[in-house]
Coordinates of C-alpha atoms in Angstrom, one line a residue:
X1 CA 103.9 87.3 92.8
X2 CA 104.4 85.3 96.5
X3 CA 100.6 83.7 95.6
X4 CA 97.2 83.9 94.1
X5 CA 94.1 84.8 96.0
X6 CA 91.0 85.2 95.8
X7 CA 89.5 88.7 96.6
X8 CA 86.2 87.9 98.0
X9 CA 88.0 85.6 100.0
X10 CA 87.0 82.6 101.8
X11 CA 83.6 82.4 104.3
X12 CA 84.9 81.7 108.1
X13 CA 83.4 78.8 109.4
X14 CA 81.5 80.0 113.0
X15 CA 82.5 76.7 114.7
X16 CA 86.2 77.6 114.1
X17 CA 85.8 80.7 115.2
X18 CA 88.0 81.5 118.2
X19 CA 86.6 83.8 120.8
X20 CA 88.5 86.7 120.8
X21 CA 90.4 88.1 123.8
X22 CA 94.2 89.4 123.5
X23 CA 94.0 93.4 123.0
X24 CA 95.5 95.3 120.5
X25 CA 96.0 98.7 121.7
X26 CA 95.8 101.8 119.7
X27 CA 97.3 104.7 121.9
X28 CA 94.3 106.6 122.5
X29 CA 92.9 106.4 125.7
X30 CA 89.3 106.9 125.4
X31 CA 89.7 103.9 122.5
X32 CA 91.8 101.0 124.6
X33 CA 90.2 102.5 128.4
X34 CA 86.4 102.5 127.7
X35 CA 86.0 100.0 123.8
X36 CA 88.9 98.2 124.1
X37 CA 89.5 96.2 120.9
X38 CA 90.5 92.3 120.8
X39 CA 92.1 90.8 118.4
X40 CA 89.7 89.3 115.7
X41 CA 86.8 91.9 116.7
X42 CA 85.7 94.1 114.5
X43 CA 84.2 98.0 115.7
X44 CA 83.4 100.7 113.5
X45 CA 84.0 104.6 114.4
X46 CA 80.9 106.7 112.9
X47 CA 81.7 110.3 112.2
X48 CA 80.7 113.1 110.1
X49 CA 82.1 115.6 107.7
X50 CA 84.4 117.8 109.2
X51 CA 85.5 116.0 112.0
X52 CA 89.2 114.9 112.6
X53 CA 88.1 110.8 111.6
X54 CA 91.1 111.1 109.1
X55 CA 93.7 112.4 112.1
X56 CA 92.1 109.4 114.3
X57 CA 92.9 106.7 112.0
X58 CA 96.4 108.1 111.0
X59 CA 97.1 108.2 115.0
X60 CA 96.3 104.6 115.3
X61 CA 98.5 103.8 112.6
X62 CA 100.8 105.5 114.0
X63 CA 100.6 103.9 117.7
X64 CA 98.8 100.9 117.5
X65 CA 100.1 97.7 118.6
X66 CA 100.0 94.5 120.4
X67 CA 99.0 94.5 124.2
X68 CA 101.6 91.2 126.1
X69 CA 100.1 88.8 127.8
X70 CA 101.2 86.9 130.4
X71 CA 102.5 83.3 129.9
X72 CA 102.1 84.2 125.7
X73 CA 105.3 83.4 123.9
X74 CA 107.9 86.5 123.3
X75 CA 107.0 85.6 119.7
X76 CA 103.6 85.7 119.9
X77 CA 103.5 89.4 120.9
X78 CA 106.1 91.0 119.5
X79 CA 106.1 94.0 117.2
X80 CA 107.3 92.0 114.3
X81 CA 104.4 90.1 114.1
X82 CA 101.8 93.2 114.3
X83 CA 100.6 94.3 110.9
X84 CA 98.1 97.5 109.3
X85 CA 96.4 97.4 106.4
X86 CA 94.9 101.1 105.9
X87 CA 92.6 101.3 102.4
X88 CA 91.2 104.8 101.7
X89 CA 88.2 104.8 99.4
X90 CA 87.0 107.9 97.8
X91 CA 89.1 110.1 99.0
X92 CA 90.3 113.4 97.5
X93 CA 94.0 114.2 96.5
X94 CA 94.5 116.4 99.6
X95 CA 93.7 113.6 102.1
X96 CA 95.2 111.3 100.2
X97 CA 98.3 113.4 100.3
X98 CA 98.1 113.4 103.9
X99 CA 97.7 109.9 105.0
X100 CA 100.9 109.1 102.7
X101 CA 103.1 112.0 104.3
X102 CA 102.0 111.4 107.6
X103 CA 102.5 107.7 107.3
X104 CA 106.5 108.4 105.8
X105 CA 107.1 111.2 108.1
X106 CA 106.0 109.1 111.6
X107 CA 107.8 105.7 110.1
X108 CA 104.8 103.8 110.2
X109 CA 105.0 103.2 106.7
X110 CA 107.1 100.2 106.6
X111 CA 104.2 98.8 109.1
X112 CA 101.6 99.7 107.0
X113 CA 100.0 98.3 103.6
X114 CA 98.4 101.5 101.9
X115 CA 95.4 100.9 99.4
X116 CA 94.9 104.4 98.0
X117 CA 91.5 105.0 95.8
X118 CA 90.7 108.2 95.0
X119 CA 87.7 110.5 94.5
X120 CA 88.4 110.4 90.6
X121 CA 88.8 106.7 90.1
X122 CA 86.5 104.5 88.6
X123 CA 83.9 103.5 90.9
X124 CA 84.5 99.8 90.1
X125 CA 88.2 99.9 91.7
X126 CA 86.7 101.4 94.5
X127 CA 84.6 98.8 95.2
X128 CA 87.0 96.2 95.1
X129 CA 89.7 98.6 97.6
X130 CA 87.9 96.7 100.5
X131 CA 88.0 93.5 99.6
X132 CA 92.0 94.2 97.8
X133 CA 92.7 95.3 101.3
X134 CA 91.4 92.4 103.2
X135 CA 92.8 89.7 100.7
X136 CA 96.1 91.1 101.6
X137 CA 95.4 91.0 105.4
X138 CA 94.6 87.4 105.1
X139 CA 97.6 86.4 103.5
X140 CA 99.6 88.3 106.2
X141 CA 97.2 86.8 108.6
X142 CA 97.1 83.2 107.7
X143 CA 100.1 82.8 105.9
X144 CA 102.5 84.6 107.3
X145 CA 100.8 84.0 111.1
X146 CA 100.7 88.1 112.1
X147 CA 97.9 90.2 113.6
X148 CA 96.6 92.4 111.4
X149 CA 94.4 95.8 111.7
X150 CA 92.5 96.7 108.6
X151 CA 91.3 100.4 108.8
X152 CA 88.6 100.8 106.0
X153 CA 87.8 104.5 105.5
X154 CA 85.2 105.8 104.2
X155 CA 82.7 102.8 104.2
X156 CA 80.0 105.5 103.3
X157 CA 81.8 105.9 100.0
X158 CA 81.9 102.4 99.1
X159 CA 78.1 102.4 100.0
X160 CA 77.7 105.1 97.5
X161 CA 79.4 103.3 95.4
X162 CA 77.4 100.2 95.3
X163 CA 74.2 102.4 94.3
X164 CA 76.4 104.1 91.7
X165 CA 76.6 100.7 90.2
X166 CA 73.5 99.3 91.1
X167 CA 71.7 102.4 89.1
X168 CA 73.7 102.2 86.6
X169 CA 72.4 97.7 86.1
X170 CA 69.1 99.6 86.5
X171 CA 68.8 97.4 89.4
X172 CA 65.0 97.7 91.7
X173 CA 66.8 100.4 94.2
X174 CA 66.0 100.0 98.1
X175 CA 65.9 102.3 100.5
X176 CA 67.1 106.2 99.8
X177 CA 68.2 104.7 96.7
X178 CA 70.6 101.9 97.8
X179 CA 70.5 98.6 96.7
X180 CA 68.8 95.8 99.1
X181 CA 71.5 93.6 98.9
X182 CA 74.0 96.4 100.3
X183 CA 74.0 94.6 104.5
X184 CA 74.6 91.7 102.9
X185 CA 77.6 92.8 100.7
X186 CA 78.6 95.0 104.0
X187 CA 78.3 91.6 105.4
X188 CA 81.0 89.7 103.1
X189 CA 83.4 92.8 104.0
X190 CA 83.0 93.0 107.9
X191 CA 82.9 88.7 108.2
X192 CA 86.5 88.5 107.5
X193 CA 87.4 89.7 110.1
X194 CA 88.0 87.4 113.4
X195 CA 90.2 84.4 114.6
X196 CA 90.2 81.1 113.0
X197 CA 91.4 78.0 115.0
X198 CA 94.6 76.4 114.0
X199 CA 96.0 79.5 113.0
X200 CA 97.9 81.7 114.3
X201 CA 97.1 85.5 113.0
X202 CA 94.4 87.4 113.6
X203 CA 92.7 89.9 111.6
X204 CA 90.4 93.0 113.5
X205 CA 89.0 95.5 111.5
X206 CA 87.9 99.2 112.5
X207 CA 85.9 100.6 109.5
X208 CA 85.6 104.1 109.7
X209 CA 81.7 105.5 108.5
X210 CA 80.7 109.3 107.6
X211 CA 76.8 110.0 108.4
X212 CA 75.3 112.4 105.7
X213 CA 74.0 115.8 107.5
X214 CA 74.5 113.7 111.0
X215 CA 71.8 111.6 110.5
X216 CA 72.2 108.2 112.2
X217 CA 69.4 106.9 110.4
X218 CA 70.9 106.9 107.5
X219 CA 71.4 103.3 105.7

């Protein structure tokens, strides 16, 4: 092993926080024209069952990338330091199957660090996907100075997930069952994203979320 981390990583200080403004661009138009996403930000894409969210996030692995700016070093945006980190939680074997053949087929798999959990795995390991996912994008981040993009699909697994467990430590349940400390374990994922001064690499995160019955009241 290259080093030992910790998976629920460290907190991110808000003062060295850097304000995020380079672009990372994913090759979808109605993405990078009207939400274009900086480096260090973090925007989710809601969806529901039987829409084409899987095809979405294998297209911006496929074509996502760093945007040049102007007086920025040649180093600084070049496609060797871009980085994806794609976890899958939940997922059945035919998905599965598909984000790893598409990934091989396009080439985008020697860009890509795959965390694959699956619908029949404990529900412990999915939990921890996430935060295996992100520990490995702040290595690449902060170690080896790259900009990452962390695509974490489906966060409405994990959240099922969480009440799994929480049930099962006969836990007081919140709302529709869910545990009330779920935003703020939602929080410790989505935080670690951003830019922290002094270093170099970045980490922006698009988690992808599934609505039950389209409801977008859901929890």
């Amino acid at each position: 092993a290259e080093d030992y981390l910790d998976i629920d990583g460290q907190p991110i200080n808000p003062w060295s926080r850097i304000y995020p403004e380079e672009m990372i661009q994913t090759g979808i138009s109605a993405i990078d024209v009207m939400n274009s996403i900086a480096r260090g930000q973090k925007i989710p894409i809601f969806s529901a069952a039987g829409l084409p969210h899987n095809e979405i996030a294998a297209q911006i692995c496929r074509q996502a990338g760093l945007v040049k700016i102007p007086g920025k070093s040649v180093l600084d945006d070049s496609d060797d330091n871009f980085a994806i980190v794609f976890a899958a939680m939940g997922v059945n074997m035919e998905t599965a199957r598909f984000f790893k053949q598409d990934f091989e087929e396009n080439g985008s798999m020697e860009n890509v660090c795959l965390f694959l959990n699956l619908a029949n795995d404990p529900t412990i390991e999915r939990i921890i996907t996430p935060r295996l996912a992100l520990t490995a994008a702040e290595f690449l981040a902060y170690q080896c100075e790259k900009h990452v993009l962390v695509i974490l699909t489906d966060m409405s697994s994990y959240a099922e997930a969480l009440r799994e467990v929480s049930a099962a430590r006969e836990e007081v349940p919140g709302r529709r069952g869910f545990p009330g400390y779920m935003y703020t374990d939602l929080a410790t994922i989505y935080e670690r994203a951003g830019r922290v001064e002094g270093r170099n690499g970045s980490i922006t995160q698009i988690p992808i979320l599934t609505m039950p019955n389209d409801d977008i009241t859901h929890p």
